[in-house]
Amino acid sequence: MTQTFLSTSNPKLLLVISRALAALRPALIAFLVTNATRLSGGMESPISFCNVLFVGNLCAAFAVMVWFGLPAIVREIRTHPPKLILGLFLNGCLAALLSSLIFTGLQDTSVTNAVLIGRLGPVIYALVGTLLLGRRLRAAEWLGFGLIIAGIAAIVLKTSEFQINRGDLLILGSAFVYATSSLLGKVMLTGSTSLSTVVFSRNFVSAVVFFIVVSVLFEPVHFIEVFSGQLWIVMSIYALVIIVLAQFLWYAALEKLDSKTVGKWTVLSPVFGVLFAFLLNGERPSLTQAIAFVVIMTGICITNFGRQVTPVVPKEMAGGAESCASAS
């Protein structure tokens, strides 16, 4: 039934919905942190760095496992060569690092800043990918990338009075991790393994990494508060809708659309991110953020609408096209 729905739906609509869901993640994480005590029934600190990321990724992996069946996923993994299995493992580790940087960064910067700074990730990916493919960038693409970088620089420097704060620095770091993850997906994973295996392994490995980190740095009892109140239910819905559904809609759209069309329709992602930051967190963009937003959006439009060459969009961009501004 799900496959029929995805195959018969308008791929552009699926694409826009997937990007809207992905853009919702940073604002929703900030909202959960702010309202943690109420959602947990009075616990002091139920929303912690590891709790959210561990539960979110675990729920996402469990959902994929139940839908597609663990035996089928395991059988496929067993047929892969060691190099591809290593790629799946590294992909999960990078996903954990990406989520960690963004979640931690959101504690010291605004969601609006995170959304706009996160646009650097796709730029880095595009530039490095172009070098690897041996393709020359057109003048319009250089202009677009330049405007995006200029807008990001204005946010990072101006909003902190020319002193980069810790939150913005972590979000910048996440942009580089995102680009690395996307390049890994293109080189090692694209076309070599099924969607279910990529999504399951990505989230399962991330959950295991978070569990080990917490067990070493703290104690397993650190996870007790995550089962308090309504938090587990909230995180389950978050994982199913924001993580799993967004990724499946994105992949389904990519199968039917060329990369130029994808680029044109994903220009709305920063708009969704800034809008959700306002609706959920009450963030009103400052003058600097507003100007930077216009500059970045202009750069995105010039880059995407002026592109003539349409290289294949890698599967792994699902976790990531806008996940530079996400938390799982």
CSV table of C-alpha atoms in Angstrom, one decimal:
chain,number,residue,atom,x,y,z
A,1,MET,CA,0.0,0.0,0.0
A,2,THR,CA,2.8,2.4,0.9
A,3,GLN,CA,4.7,1.6,-2.3
A,4,THR,CA,1.6,2.2,-4.3
A,5,PHE,CA,1.0,5.5,-2.7
A,6,LEU,CA,4.6,6.6,-3.3
A,7,SER,CA,4.6,5.5,-6.9
A,8,THR,CA,1.3,7.2,-7.8
A,9,SER,CA,1.8,10.5,-5.9
A,10,ASN,CA,3.1,13.7,-7.5
A,11,PRO,CA,6.9,13.4,-7.0
A,12,LYS,CA,7.2,17.2,-6.6
A,13,LEU,CA,4.7,17.2,-3.8
A,14,LEU,CA,6.5,14.3,-2.1
A,15,LEU,CA,9.7,16.3,-2.4
A,16,VAL,CA,8.3,19.5,-0.9
A,17,ILE,CA,6.7,17.5,2.0
A,18,SER,CA,10.0,15.7,2.7
A,19,ARG,CA,11.9,19.0,2.8
A,20,ALA,CA,9.3,20.6,5.0
A,21,LEU,CA,9.5,17.7,7.5
A,22,ALA,CA,13.3,17.8,7.4
A,23,ALA,CA,13.3,21.5,8.0
A,24,LEU,CA,11.0,21.0,11.0
A,25,ARG,CA,13.6,19.0,12.9
A,26,PRO,CA,15.8,21.7,14.4
A,27,ALA,CA,12.9,23.8,15.5
A,28,LEU,CA,11.2,20.8,17.0
A,29,ILE,CA,14.3,19.8,18.9
A,30,ALA,CA,14.6,23.3,20.4
A,31,PHE,CA,10.9,23.1,21.3
A,32,LEU,CA,11.3,19.7,23.0
A,33,VAL,CA,14.3,21.0,25.0
A,34,THR,CA,12.3,24.1,26.1
A,35,ASN,CA,9.2,22.1,27.1
A,36,ALA,CA,11.0,19.0,28.4
A,37,THR,CA,9.9,19.2,32.0
A,38,ARG,CA,6.2,19.5,31.1
A,39,LEU,CA,6.4,16.6,28.6
A,40,SER,CA,8.2,14.3,31.0
A,41,GLY,CA,5.8,14.8,33.9
A,42,GLY,CA,8.1,17.0,36.0
A,43,MET,CA,11.5,15.4,35.6
A,44,GLU,CA,14.3,18.0,35.7
A,45,SER,CA,16.4,17.0,32.6
A,46,PRO,CA,14.7,14.4,30.5
A,47,ILE,CA,15.8,16.0,27.2
A,48,SER,CA,19.5,15.5,27.1
A,49,PHE,CA,21.9,15.4,24.3
A,50,CYS,CA,22.1,11.6,24.3
A,51,ASN,CA,18.5,10.8,25.2
A,52,VAL,CA,17.0,12.6,22.2
A,53,LEU,CA,19.5,11.3,19.7
A,54,PHE,CA,19.6,7.7,21.1
A,55,VAL,CA,15.8,7.4,21.3
A,56,GLY,CA,15.1,9.2,18.0
A,57,ASN,CA,17.6,7.0,16.0
A,58,LEU,CA,16.5,3.8,17.8
A,59,CYS,CA,12.8,4.4,17.0
A,60,ALA,CA,13.7,5.1,13.4
A,61,ALA,CA,15.7,1.9,13.1
A,62,PHE,CA,13.0,-0.1,14.8
A,63,ALA,CA,10.3,1.3,12.4
A,64,VAL,CA,12.3,0.3,9.3
A,65,MET,CA,13.0,-3.1,10.8
A,66,VAL,CA,9.4,-3.8,11.6
A,67,TRP,CA,8.2,-2.6,8.1
A,68,PHE,CA,10.8,-4.4,6.0
A,69,GLY,CA,11.7,-7.3,8.3
A,70,LEU,CA,15.0,-7.7,10.0
A,71,PRO,CA,15.8,-11.1,8.3
A,72,ALA,CA,15.6,-9.4,4.8
A,73,ILE,CA,17.9,-6.6,5.9
A,74,VAL,CA,20.4,-8.9,7.5
A,75,ARG,CA,20.5,-11.2,4.4
A,76,GLU,CA,21.2,-8.2,2.2
A,77,ILE,CA,24.0,-7.0,4.5
A,78,ARG,CA,25.6,-10.5,4.4
A,79,THR,CA,25.8,-10.3,0.6
A,80,HIS,CA,27.8,-7.1,0.7
A,81,PRO,CA,31.6,-7.0,0.5
A,82,PRO,CA,33.5,-5.8,3.6
A,83,LYS,CA,34.2,-2.5,1.9
A,84,LEU,CA,30.5,-1.7,1.6
A,85,ILE,CA,29.7,-2.9,5.1
A,86,LEU,CA,32.5,-0.5,6.3
A,87,GLY,CA,30.8,2.2,4.3
A,88,LEU,CA,27.5,1.6,6.0
A,89,PHE,CA,29.1,1.6,9.4
A,90,LEU,CA,31.0,4.9,8.7
A,91,ASN,CA,27.8,6.4,7.4
A,92,GLY,CA,26.1,5.7,10.7
A,93,CYS,CA,29.0,7.1,12.7
A,94,LEU,CA,29.0,10.3,10.6
A,95,ALA,CA,25.3,10.6,11.1
A,96,ALA,CA,25.8,10.3,14.9
A,97,LEU,CA,28.5,13.0,14.7
A,98,LEU,CA,26.4,15.2,12.5
A,99,SER,CA,23.4,15.0,15.0
A,100,SER,CA,25.7,15.6,17.9
A,101,LEU,CA,27.2,18.8,16.5
A,102,ILE,CA,23.8,20.2,15.5
A,103,PHE,CA,22.0,19.3,18.8
A,104,THR,CA,24.9,20.7,20.9
A,105,GLY,CA,25.1,23.8,18.6
A,106,LEU,CA,21.5,24.6,19.1
A,107,GLN,CA,22.1,25.1,22.8
A,108,ASP,CA,24.2,28.2,22.0
A,109,THR,CA,22.7,29.6,18.8
A,110,SER,CA,19.3,30.2,17.3
A,111,VAL,CA,17.4,27.8,15.1
A,112,THR,CA,17.3,30.5,12.4
A,113,ASN,CA,21.1,30.7,12.5
A,114,ALA,CA,21.4,26.9,12.3
A,115,VAL,CA,19.1,26.7,9.3
A,116,LEU,CA,21.0,29.4,7.4
A,117,ILE,CA,24.5,28.3,8.3
A,118,GLY,CA,23.6,24.8,7.5
A,119,ARG,CA,23.3,25.8,3.8
A,120,LEU,CA,27.1,25.7,3.7
A,121,GLY,CA,27.0,21.8,3.7
A,122,PRO,CA,25.4,21.4,0.3
A,123,VAL,CA,27.8,24.1,-1.1
A,124,ILE,CA,30.8,22.1,0.2
A,125,TYR,CA,29.4,18.9,-1.2
A,126,ALA,CA,28.7,20.5,-4.6
A,127,LEU,CA,32.2,22.0,-4.9
A,128,VAL,CA,34.1,18.9,-3.8
A,129,GLY,CA,31.8,16.7,-5.9
A,130,THR,CA,32.5,18.9,-8.9
A,131,LEU,CA,36.2,18.5,-8.5
A,132,LEU,CA,35.9,14.7,-8.2
A,133,LEU,CA,33.7,14.6,-11.3
A,134,GLY,CA,36.1,16.8,-13.2
A,135,ARG,CA,33.3,19.3,-14.2
A,136,ARG,CA,33.8,23.0,-14.5
A,137,LEU,CA,31.4,25.3,-12.6
A,138,ARG,CA,29.6,27.9,-14.6
A,139,ALA,CA,29.8,31.6,-13.7
A,140,ALA,CA,26.3,31.5,-12.4
A,141,GLU,CA,27.1,28.7,-10.0
A,142,TRP,CA,30.2,30.4,-8.7
A,143,LEU,CA,28.1,33.6,-8.2
A,144,GLY,CA,25.4,31.6,-6.4
A,145,PHE,CA,27.8,29.8,-4.1
A,146,GLY,CA,29.6,33.1,-3.4
A,147,LEU,CA,26.4,34.7,-2.3
A,148,ILE,CA,25.5,31.8,0.0
A,149,ILE,CA,28.9,31.9,1.6
A,150,ALA,CA,28.7,35.6,2.0
A,151,GLY,CA,25.3,35.4,3.7
A,152,ILE,CA,26.6,32.7,6.0
A,153,ALA,CA,29.7,34.7,6.9
A,154,ALA,CA,27.5,37.7,7.7
A,155,ILE,CA,25.4,35.6,10.1
A,156,VAL,CA,28.4,34.0,11.8
A,157,LEU,CA,30.3,37.3,12.3
A,158,LYS,CA,27.7,40.0,12.6
A,159,THR,CA,25.3,38.3,14.9
A,160,SER,CA,28.1,37.7,17.4
A,161,GLU,CA,29.8,41.0,16.9
A,162,PHE,CA,32.6,39.5,14.9
A,163,GLN,CA,33.3,36.8,17.5
A,164,ILE,CA,32.2,33.3,16.4
A,165,ASN,CA,30.2,31.8,19.2
A,166,ARG,CA,30.4,28.1,20.1
A,167,GLY,CA,27.0,27.3,18.7
A,168,ASP,CA,27.6,28.7,15.2
A,169,LEU,CA,31.1,27.1,15.2
A,170,LEU,CA,29.5,23.7,15.8
A,171,ILE,CA,26.9,24.2,13.1
A,172,LEU,CA,29.8,25.1,10.7
A,173,GLY,CA,31.5,21.9,11.7
A,174,SER,CA,28.3,20.0,11.0
A,175,ALA,CA,28.3,21.4,7.4
A,176,PHE,CA,31.7,19.7,6.8
A,177,VAL,CA,30.5,16.5,8.3
A,178,TYR,CA,27.4,16.6,6.1
A,179,ALA,CA,29.5,17.0,3.0
A,180,THR,CA,31.7,14.1,4.0
A,181,SER,CA,28.7,11.9,4.6
A,182,SER,CA,27.1,12.8,1.3
A,183,LEU,CA,30.3,12.1,-0.6
A,184,LEU,CA,30.7,8.8,1.2
A,185,GLY,CA,27.1,7.9,0.2
A,186,LYS,CA,27.8,8.8,-3.5
A,187,VAL,CA,31.1,6.9,-3.7
A,188,MET,CA,30.3,3.8,-1.6
A,189,LEU,CA,26.6,3.4,-1.1
A,190,THR,CA,24.6,4.8,-4.1
A,191,GLY,CA,23.1,2.0,-6.2
A,192,SER,CA,24.9,-0.7,-4.1
A,193,THR,CA,22.4,-1.3,-1.4
A,194,SER,CA,18.6,-0.9,-0.8
A,195,LEU,CA,16.9,2.1,0.7
A,196,SER,CA,15.7,0.0,3.7
A,197,THR,CA,19.3,-1.2,4.5
A,198,VAL,CA,20.8,2.3,4.2
A,199,VAL,CA,18.1,3.9,6.5
A,200,PHE,CA,18.2,1.1,9.0
A,201,SER,CA,22.0,0.9,9.3
A,202,ARG,CA,22.3,4.6,9.5
A,203,ASN,CA,19.9,5.0,12.4
A,204,PHE,CA,20.9,1.7,14.2
A,205,VAL,CA,24.6,2.4,14.1
A,206,SER,CA,23.9,6.0,15.3
A,207,ALA,CA,21.8,4.7,18.2
A,208,VAL,CA,24.5,2.2,19.2
A,209,VAL,CA,27.2,4.9,19.1
A,210,PHE,CA,25.1,7.2,21.4
A,211,PHE,CA,24.5,4.3,23.8
A,212,ILE,CA,28.2,3.4,24.0
A,213,VAL,CA,29.2,7.0,24.5
A,214,VAL,CA,26.7,7.5,27.3
A,215,SER,CA,27.6,4.2,29.0
A,216,VAL,CA,31.3,5.2,29.0
A,217,LEU,CA,31.0,8.8,30.0
A,218,PHE,CA,28.1,8.4,32.4
A,219,GLU,CA,26.2,5.2,33.3
A,220,PRO,CA,23.3,3.3,31.6
A,221,VAL,CA,21.0,4.8,34.3
A,222,HIS,CA,21.4,8.0,32.4
A,223,PHE,CA,18.7,6.8,30.1
A,224,ILE,CA,16.1,6.2,32.8
A,225,GLU,CA,14.5,9.7,32.4
A,226,VAL,CA,13.9,9.1,28.7
A,227,PHE,CA,11.0,6.8,29.6
A,228,SER,CA,9.3,9.3,31.8
A,229,GLY,CA,5.9,10.9,31.1
A,230,GLN,CA,5.0,11.4,27.5
A,231,LEU,CA,8.5,11.8,26.2
A,232,TRP,CA,8.8,8.3,24.7
A,233,ILE,CA,5.6,8.7,22.8
A,234,VAL,CA,6.7,12.1,21.6
A,235,MET,CA,10.1,10.8,20.4
A,236,SER,CA,8.4,7.8,18.7
A,237,ILE,CA,6.2,10.1,16.7
A,238,TYR,CA,9.2,12.3,16.0
A,239,ALA,CA,11.2,9.4,14.7
A,240,LEU,CA,8.4,7.9,12.5
A,241,VAL,CA,7.3,11.2,11.0
A,242,ILE,CA,10.3,13.5,11.0
A,243,ILE,CA,13.0,11.0,10.3
A,244,VAL,CA,11.6,7.9,8.6
A,245,LEU,CA,8.7,9.4,6.6
A,246,ALA,CA,10.8,12.4,5.5
A,247,GLN,CA,13.6,10.1,4.2
A,248,PHE,CA,11.2,7.7,2.3
A,249,LEU,CA,9.4,10.6,0.7
A,250,TRP,CA,12.7,12.1,-0.4
A,251,TYR,CA,14.0,8.9,-1.9
A,252,ALA,CA,10.7,8.2,-3.7
A,253,ALA,CA,10.9,11.7,-5.2
A,254,LEU,CA,14.5,11.3,-6.3
A,255,GLU,CA,13.6,8.2,-8.3
A,256,LYS,CA,11.3,10.2,-10.6
A,257,LEU,CA,12.9,13.6,-10.7
A,258,ASP,CA,16.2,14.8,-12.3
A,259,SER,CA,18.6,16.8,-10.1
A,260,LYS,CA,17.8,20.1,-11.7
A,261,THR,CA,14.1,19.7,-10.8
A,262,VAL,CA,15.2,18.6,-7.3
A,263,GLY,CA,17.3,21.7,-6.9
A,264,LYS,CA,14.5,24.0,-7.9
A,265,TRP,CA,12.0,22.6,-5.5
A,266,THR,CA,14.3,22.3,-2.5
A,267,VAL,CA,15.0,26.1,-2.5
A,268,LEU,CA,12.0,26.3,-0.2
A,269,SER,CA,13.9,24.4,2.6
A,270,PRO,CA,15.4,27.4,4.3
A,271,VAL,CA,12.0,29.1,4.1
A,272,PHE,CA,10.4,26.2,5.9
A,273,GLY,CA,13.2,26.2,8.5
A,274,VAL,CA,12.9,29.9,9.3
A,275,LEU,CA,9.1,29.7,9.4
A,276,PHE,CA,9.1,26.8,11.8
A,277,ALA,CA,11.6,28.6,14.0
A,278,PHE,CA,9.1,31.4,14.3
A,279,LEU,CA,6.0,29.3,14.8
A,280,LEU,CA,7.4,26.8,17.3
A,281,ASN,CA,10.1,28.9,19.1
A,282,GLY,CA,8.9,32.5,18.6
A,283,GLU,CA,12.2,33.5,16.8
A,284,ARG,CA,11.9,36.7,14.9
A,285,PRO,CA,14.7,37.2,12.5
A,286,SER,CA,17.0,40.1,13.2
A,287,LEU,CA,17.8,42.6,10.5
A,288,THR,CA,21.2,40.9,9.9
A,289,GLN,CA,19.5,37.5,9.7
A,290,ALA,CA,16.8,38.9,7.3
A,291,ILE,CA,19.4,40.4,5.0
A,292,ALA,CA,21.5,37.2,5.1
A,293,PHE,CA,18.4,35.1,4.4
A,294,VAL,CA,17.7,37.2,1.2
A,295,VAL,CA,21.3,36.9,0.1
A,296,ILE,CA,21.4,33.1,0.7
A,297,MET,CA,18.1,32.5,-1.0
A,298,THR,CA,19.3,34.6,-4.0
A,299,GLY,CA,22.4,32.5,-4.1
A,300,ILE,CA,20.4,29.3,-3.9
A,301,CYS,CA,18.1,30.4,-6.7
A,302,ILE,CA,21.0,31.5,-9.0
A,303,THR,CA,22.8,28.2,-8.4
A,304,ASN,CA,19.9,25.9,-9.0
A,305,PHE,CA,17.9,27.8,-11.7
A,306,GLY,CA,21.1,28.6,-13.7
A,307,ARG,CA,22.4,25.1,-13.7
A,308,GLN,CA,22.4,23.3,-17.0
A,309,VAL,CA,24.3,20.1,-16.2
A,310,THR,CA,22.2,17.7,-14.1
A,311,PRO,CA,24.4,15.1,-12.4
A,312,VAL,CA,22.8,12.2,-10.5
A,313,VAL,CA,21.6,13.1,-7.0
A,314,PRO,CA,23.1,10.6,-4.6
A,315,LYS,CA,20.8,8.6,-2.3
A,316,GLU,CA,22.6,9.6,0.8
A,317,MET,CA,21.5,13.2,0.3
A,318,ALA,CA,18.3,12.0,1.9
A,319,GLY,CA,19.8,12.2,5.3
A,320,GLY,CA,21.2,15.2,4.5
A,321,ALA,CA,20.1,17.7,1.9
A,322,GLU,CA,18.7,19.7,4.6
A,323,SER,CA,19.9,17.7,7.5
A,324,CYS,CA,22.6,20.1,8.1
A,325,ALA,CA,19.9,21.8,10.0
A,326,SER,CA,18.5,18.7,11.6
A,327,ALA,CA,19.2,16.8,14.6
A,328,SER,CA,18.9,13.2,13.6
